[in-house]
């Protein structure tokens, strides 16, 4: 408690940095509002130990770098804690340097960047200490031994110019023993403006002002699978009890008026038994929710129970429709399992978000065609391939270091500051050229877009969302046409989508239905 803490430590500031590394006056992107669960748990542990804790949330407020510098002038504390993942390395390097110019406070880094790249961080940035692994217990222990970090488990730091690591700290086994996150330290009015992991099509994009409050909850840590491309947060899966999870959801409902929960686990649905229990205990809350599953851990019964309990969507890491590529990934699933899970999810009415990765050894035009055919067969509107990027903590990254594919780790981390998996930056492990991989990606996405258009024709609300999303890109002439007769213009757009996906020529009843959508008036 407070009387046991080192007397010189009066205040600790915890920082959630921005993603990307924009220009000094540019507002950083904030595409997905994700609550910093790990940082919040560390804040709770320190606060409960008697320390004064303040959160400096750059990400939530979208402060520009110039605004951050202005706010740092008033940052008075003894210890500064930062959480980060690998793509935030460039921002952390800049931020730590600016903090050192203005403060004598010790800078402590946690998160995946710290755990897997501490040697790069300590060699090239102003960070003093890196936390390796879970931070709740380590943070409190470090505050009590700040002058003697060698006495604290789970740390990396510099001593006499050399990087030193201490003994590994045992993992926290009982997640239910952790108190609820210190939500009151964060700008909850901002974080509850987030969205579900899988977009809920019942909410139109142009009605965002009335979106129900949404919040992230984490029901467990880690994943038992060993995909070669995955940067693992934890070496195995550890679960909170469903009762404890539901207790937290109820707290968010009662305290912040939350009506939608986006479960942020690496793998929410670890098995069918847990899916059924979660559904049973979420159902009385009468809220909407979604989360991440695996195609080999769910079936129709589990998905149906989840749907009846308010689940509106599920995410699947399909990655590829080729069994050869799935085996190379060590994914532990087959294309046939993906097909069965997708069909079951669509049958019960869940909206499915999938992840697809392109660029593994052995990737060819034929393997991409297998992926496209999978989604065409089940009628799912997958649209995008992410291009492979090697992240610290993955076995592919370790192989690349060993084989000399990545020669300078800091240079590599600086390259992913603006995101990864896109055409501007990816890792090509195929026998194809980079241009050929990009061409395959574009051709595959073009083929899948036809599936997406067909899907829109059977989901009117999604079609309305799509047209509203496209509206800002209309020409002046298109806006003039839409304003003169909105109904006719909408019908015309529907006809354009239909024309792209329906058989040609249309005959019989299909032709009559198509042409009765609405008359298209010519502009005067």
Short mmCIF file of N, CA and C in Angstrom, two decimals, residues 64-130:
data_model
loop_
_atom_site.label_atom_id
_atom_site.label_comp_id
_atom_site.label_asym_id
_atom_site.label_seq_id
_atom_site.Cartn_x
_atom_site.Cartn_y
_atom_site.Cartn_z
N UNK A 64 -2.00 15.62 -32.34
CA UNK A 64 -0.89 15.69 -33.28
C UNK A 64 0.41 15.67 -32.48
N UNK A 65 1.52 15.46 -33.15
CA UNK A 65 2.80 15.45 -32.44
C UNK A 65 3.10 16.83 -31.85
N UNK A 66 2.68 17.89 -32.52
CA UNK A 66 2.87 19.23 -31.97
C UNK A 66 2.05 19.41 -30.69
N UNK A 67 0.82 18.89 -30.69
CA UNK A 67 -0.02 18.98 -29.49
C UNK A 67 0.56 18.16 -28.35
N UNK A 68 1.13 17.01 -28.68
CA UNK A 68 1.76 16.18 -27.66
C UNK A 68 2.92 16.92 -27.01
N UNK A 69 3.75 17.57 -27.82
CA UNK A 69 4.89 18.32 -27.28
C UNK A 69 4.42 19.42 -26.34
N UNK A 70 3.32 20.09 -26.68
CA UNK A 70 2.79 21.15 -25.82
C UNK A 70 2.33 20.59 -24.49
N UNK A 71 1.70 19.43 -24.52
CA UNK A 71 1.19 18.83 -23.29
C UNK A 71 2.30 18.25 -22.42
N UNK A 72 3.41 17.86 -23.05
CA UNK A 72 4.52 17.31 -22.28
C UNK A 72 5.16 18.35 -21.36
N UNK A 73 4.96 19.63 -21.67
CA UNK A 73 5.54 20.69 -20.84
C UNK A 73 5.01 20.62 -19.41
N UNK A 74 3.77 20.15 -19.26
CA UNK A 74 3.14 20.10 -17.94
C UNK A 74 3.14 18.69 -17.35
N UNK A 75 3.97 17.82 -17.89
CA UNK A 75 3.99 16.43 -17.43
C UNK A 75 5.02 16.29 -16.31
N UNK A 76 4.57 16.30 -15.09
CA UNK A 76 5.46 16.21 -13.92
C UNK A 76 5.22 14.87 -13.22
N UNK A 77 6.23 14.01 -13.24
CA UNK A 77 6.08 12.69 -12.64
C UNK A 77 7.46 12.09 -12.37
N UNK A 78 7.46 10.93 -11.74
CA UNK A 78 8.71 10.25 -11.40
C UNK A 78 8.99 9.07 -12.32
N UNK A 79 7.92 8.47 -12.82
CA UNK A 79 8.05 7.32 -13.72
C UNK A 79 7.05 7.47 -14.86
N UNK A 80 7.49 7.15 -16.07
CA UNK A 80 6.61 7.18 -17.24
C UNK A 80 6.54 5.78 -17.83
N UNK A 81 5.34 5.25 -17.94
CA UNK A 81 5.13 3.93 -18.54
C UNK A 81 4.46 4.06 -19.90
N UNK A 82 4.96 3.35 -20.89
CA UNK A 82 4.41 3.39 -22.25
C UNK A 82 4.09 1.96 -22.67
N UNK A 83 2.96 1.77 -23.32
CA UNK A 83 2.64 0.47 -23.91
C UNK A 83 2.70 0.58 -25.42
N UNK A 84 3.15 -0.47 -26.10
CA UNK A 84 3.28 -0.38 -27.56
C UNK A 84 3.38 -1.76 -28.18
N UNK A 85 2.97 -1.83 -29.45
CA UNK A 85 3.19 -3.01 -30.27
C UNK A 85 4.19 -2.65 -31.36
N UNK A 86 4.60 -3.62 -32.14
CA UNK A 86 5.71 -3.43 -33.08
C UNK A 86 5.54 -2.25 -34.03
N UNK A 87 4.37 -2.03 -34.66
CA UNK A 87 4.25 -0.91 -35.60
C UNK A 87 4.37 0.47 -34.94
N UNK A 88 4.37 0.52 -33.61
CA UNK A 88 4.48 1.80 -32.92
C UNK A 88 5.92 2.15 -32.57
N UNK A 89 6.88 1.36 -33.04
CA UNK A 89 8.27 1.59 -32.67
C UNK A 89 8.74 3.00 -33.00
N UNK A 90 8.48 3.47 -34.21
CA UNK A 90 8.95 4.80 -34.63
C UNK A 90 8.38 5.88 -33.71
N UNK A 91 7.11 5.75 -33.36
CA UNK A 91 6.48 6.76 -32.49
C UNK A 91 7.09 6.70 -31.09
N UNK A 92 7.31 5.50 -30.58
CA UNK A 92 7.90 5.34 -29.25
C UNK A 92 9.30 5.92 -29.21
N UNK A 93 10.08 5.71 -30.27
CA UNK A 93 11.44 6.24 -30.31
C UNK A 93 11.41 7.77 -30.23
N UNK A 94 10.53 8.39 -31.01
CA UNK A 94 10.40 9.85 -30.99
C UNK A 94 9.90 10.33 -29.63
N UNK A 95 8.87 9.67 -29.10
CA UNK A 95 8.27 10.10 -27.84
C UNK A 95 9.25 9.98 -26.69
N UNK A 96 9.98 8.87 -26.60
CA UNK A 96 10.93 8.69 -25.51
C UNK A 96 12.03 9.75 -25.55
N UNK A 97 12.49 10.10 -26.74
CA UNK A 97 13.51 11.14 -26.87
C UNK A 97 12.99 12.49 -26.39
N UNK A 98 11.75 12.83 -26.74
CA UNK A 98 11.17 14.09 -26.31
C UNK A 98 10.94 14.11 -24.80
N UNK A 99 10.55 12.97 -24.24
CA UNK A 99 10.34 12.89 -22.79
C UNK A 99 11.66 13.10 -22.05
N UNK A 100 12.74 12.54 -22.54
CA UNK A 100 14.04 12.67 -21.89
C UNK A 100 14.53 14.11 -21.90
N UNK A 101 14.16 14.88 -22.94
CA UNK A 101 14.55 16.28 -23.00
C UNK A 101 13.88 17.10 -21.92
N UNK A 102 12.72 16.64 -21.47
CA UNK A 102 11.89 17.45 -20.58
C UNK A 102 11.77 16.90 -19.16
N UNK A 103 12.26 15.69 -18.92
CA UNK A 103 12.03 15.09 -17.62
C UNK A 103 13.17 14.13 -17.26
N UNK A 104 13.40 13.99 -15.97
CA UNK A 104 14.38 13.02 -15.47
C UNK A 104 13.70 11.71 -15.09
N UNK A 105 12.42 11.61 -15.36
CA UNK A 105 11.66 10.41 -14.99
C UNK A 105 12.19 9.18 -15.73
N UNK A 106 12.14 8.04 -15.06
CA UNK A 106 12.48 6.78 -15.70
C UNK A 106 11.40 6.43 -16.72
N UNK A 107 11.82 5.96 -17.87
CA UNK A 107 10.87 5.57 -18.92
C UNK A 107 10.85 4.05 -19.01
N UNK A 108 9.66 3.49 -18.81
CA UNK A 108 9.47 2.04 -18.81
C UNK A 108 8.53 1.68 -19.96
N UNK A 109 8.92 0.71 -20.77
CA UNK A 109 8.11 0.28 -21.90
C UNK A 109 7.56 -1.12 -21.66
N UNK A 110 6.27 -1.32 -22.01
CA UNK A 110 5.65 -2.63 -21.93
C UNK A 110 4.92 -2.95 -23.22
N UNK A 111 4.35 -4.14 -23.31
CA UNK A 111 3.63 -4.54 -24.51
C UNK A 111 4.46 -5.45 -25.40
N UNK A 112 3.91 -5.83 -26.53
CA UNK A 112 4.59 -6.76 -27.43
C UNK A 112 5.90 -6.20 -27.98
N UNK A 113 5.95 -4.89 -28.22
CA UNK A 113 7.20 -4.29 -28.70
C UNK A 113 8.31 -4.50 -27.68
N UNK A 114 7.99 -4.30 -26.42
CA UNK A 114 8.97 -4.47 -25.35
C UNK A 114 9.37 -5.93 -25.19
N UNK A 115 8.39 -6.82 -25.22
CA UNK A 115 8.64 -8.24 -24.97
C UNK A 115 9.53 -8.86 -26.04
N UNK A 116 9.25 -8.56 -27.31
CA UNK A 116 9.95 -9.25 -28.40
C UNK A 116 11.08 -8.44 -29.02
N UNK A 117 11.14 -7.14 -28.78
CA UNK A 117 12.18 -6.31 -29.41
C UNK A 117 12.91 -5.44 -28.39
N UNK A 118 13.01 -5.92 -27.16
CA UNK A 118 13.66 -5.12 -26.11
C UNK A 118 15.10 -4.78 -26.47
N UNK A 119 15.79 -5.68 -27.16
CA UNK A 119 17.19 -5.44 -27.52
C UNK A 119 17.31 -4.28 -28.50
N UNK A 120 16.33 -4.13 -29.39
CA UNK A 120 16.33 -3.00 -30.32
C UNK A 120 15.96 -1.72 -29.58
N UNK A 121 14.94 -1.80 -28.75
CA UNK A 121 14.46 -0.62 -28.01
C UNK A 121 15.55 -0.06 -27.11
N UNK A 122 16.21 -0.91 -26.34
CA UNK A 122 17.23 -0.43 -25.40
C UNK A 122 18.48 0.06 -26.12
N UNK A 123 18.75 -0.46 -27.29
CA UNK A 123 19.95 -0.06 -28.04
C UNK A 123 19.76 1.24 -28.80
N UNK A 124 18.52 1.57 -29.18
CA UNK A 124 18.31 2.68 -30.11
C UNK A 124 17.34 3.75 -29.63
N UNK A 125 16.80 3.63 -28.43
CA UNK A 125 15.85 4.64 -27.94
C UNK A 125 16.24 5.09 -26.55
N UNK A 126 15.49 6.06 -26.03
CA UNK A 126 15.75 6.60 -24.69
C UNK A 126 15.00 5.85 -23.60
N UNK A 127 14.39 4.73 -23.94
CA UNK A 127 13.70 3.90 -22.94
C UNK A 127 14.73 3.32 -21.97
N UNK A 128 14.42 3.35 -20.67
CA UNK A 128 15.35 2.87 -19.64
C UNK A 128 15.16 1.39 -19.32
N UNK A 129 13.90 0.96 -19.26
CA UNK A 129 13.59 -0.40 -18.81
C UNK A 129 12.48 -0.98 -19.68
N UNK A 130 12.59 -2.25 -20.03
CA UNK A 130 11.55 -2.95 -20.78
C UNK A 130 10.94 -4.05 -19.91
#
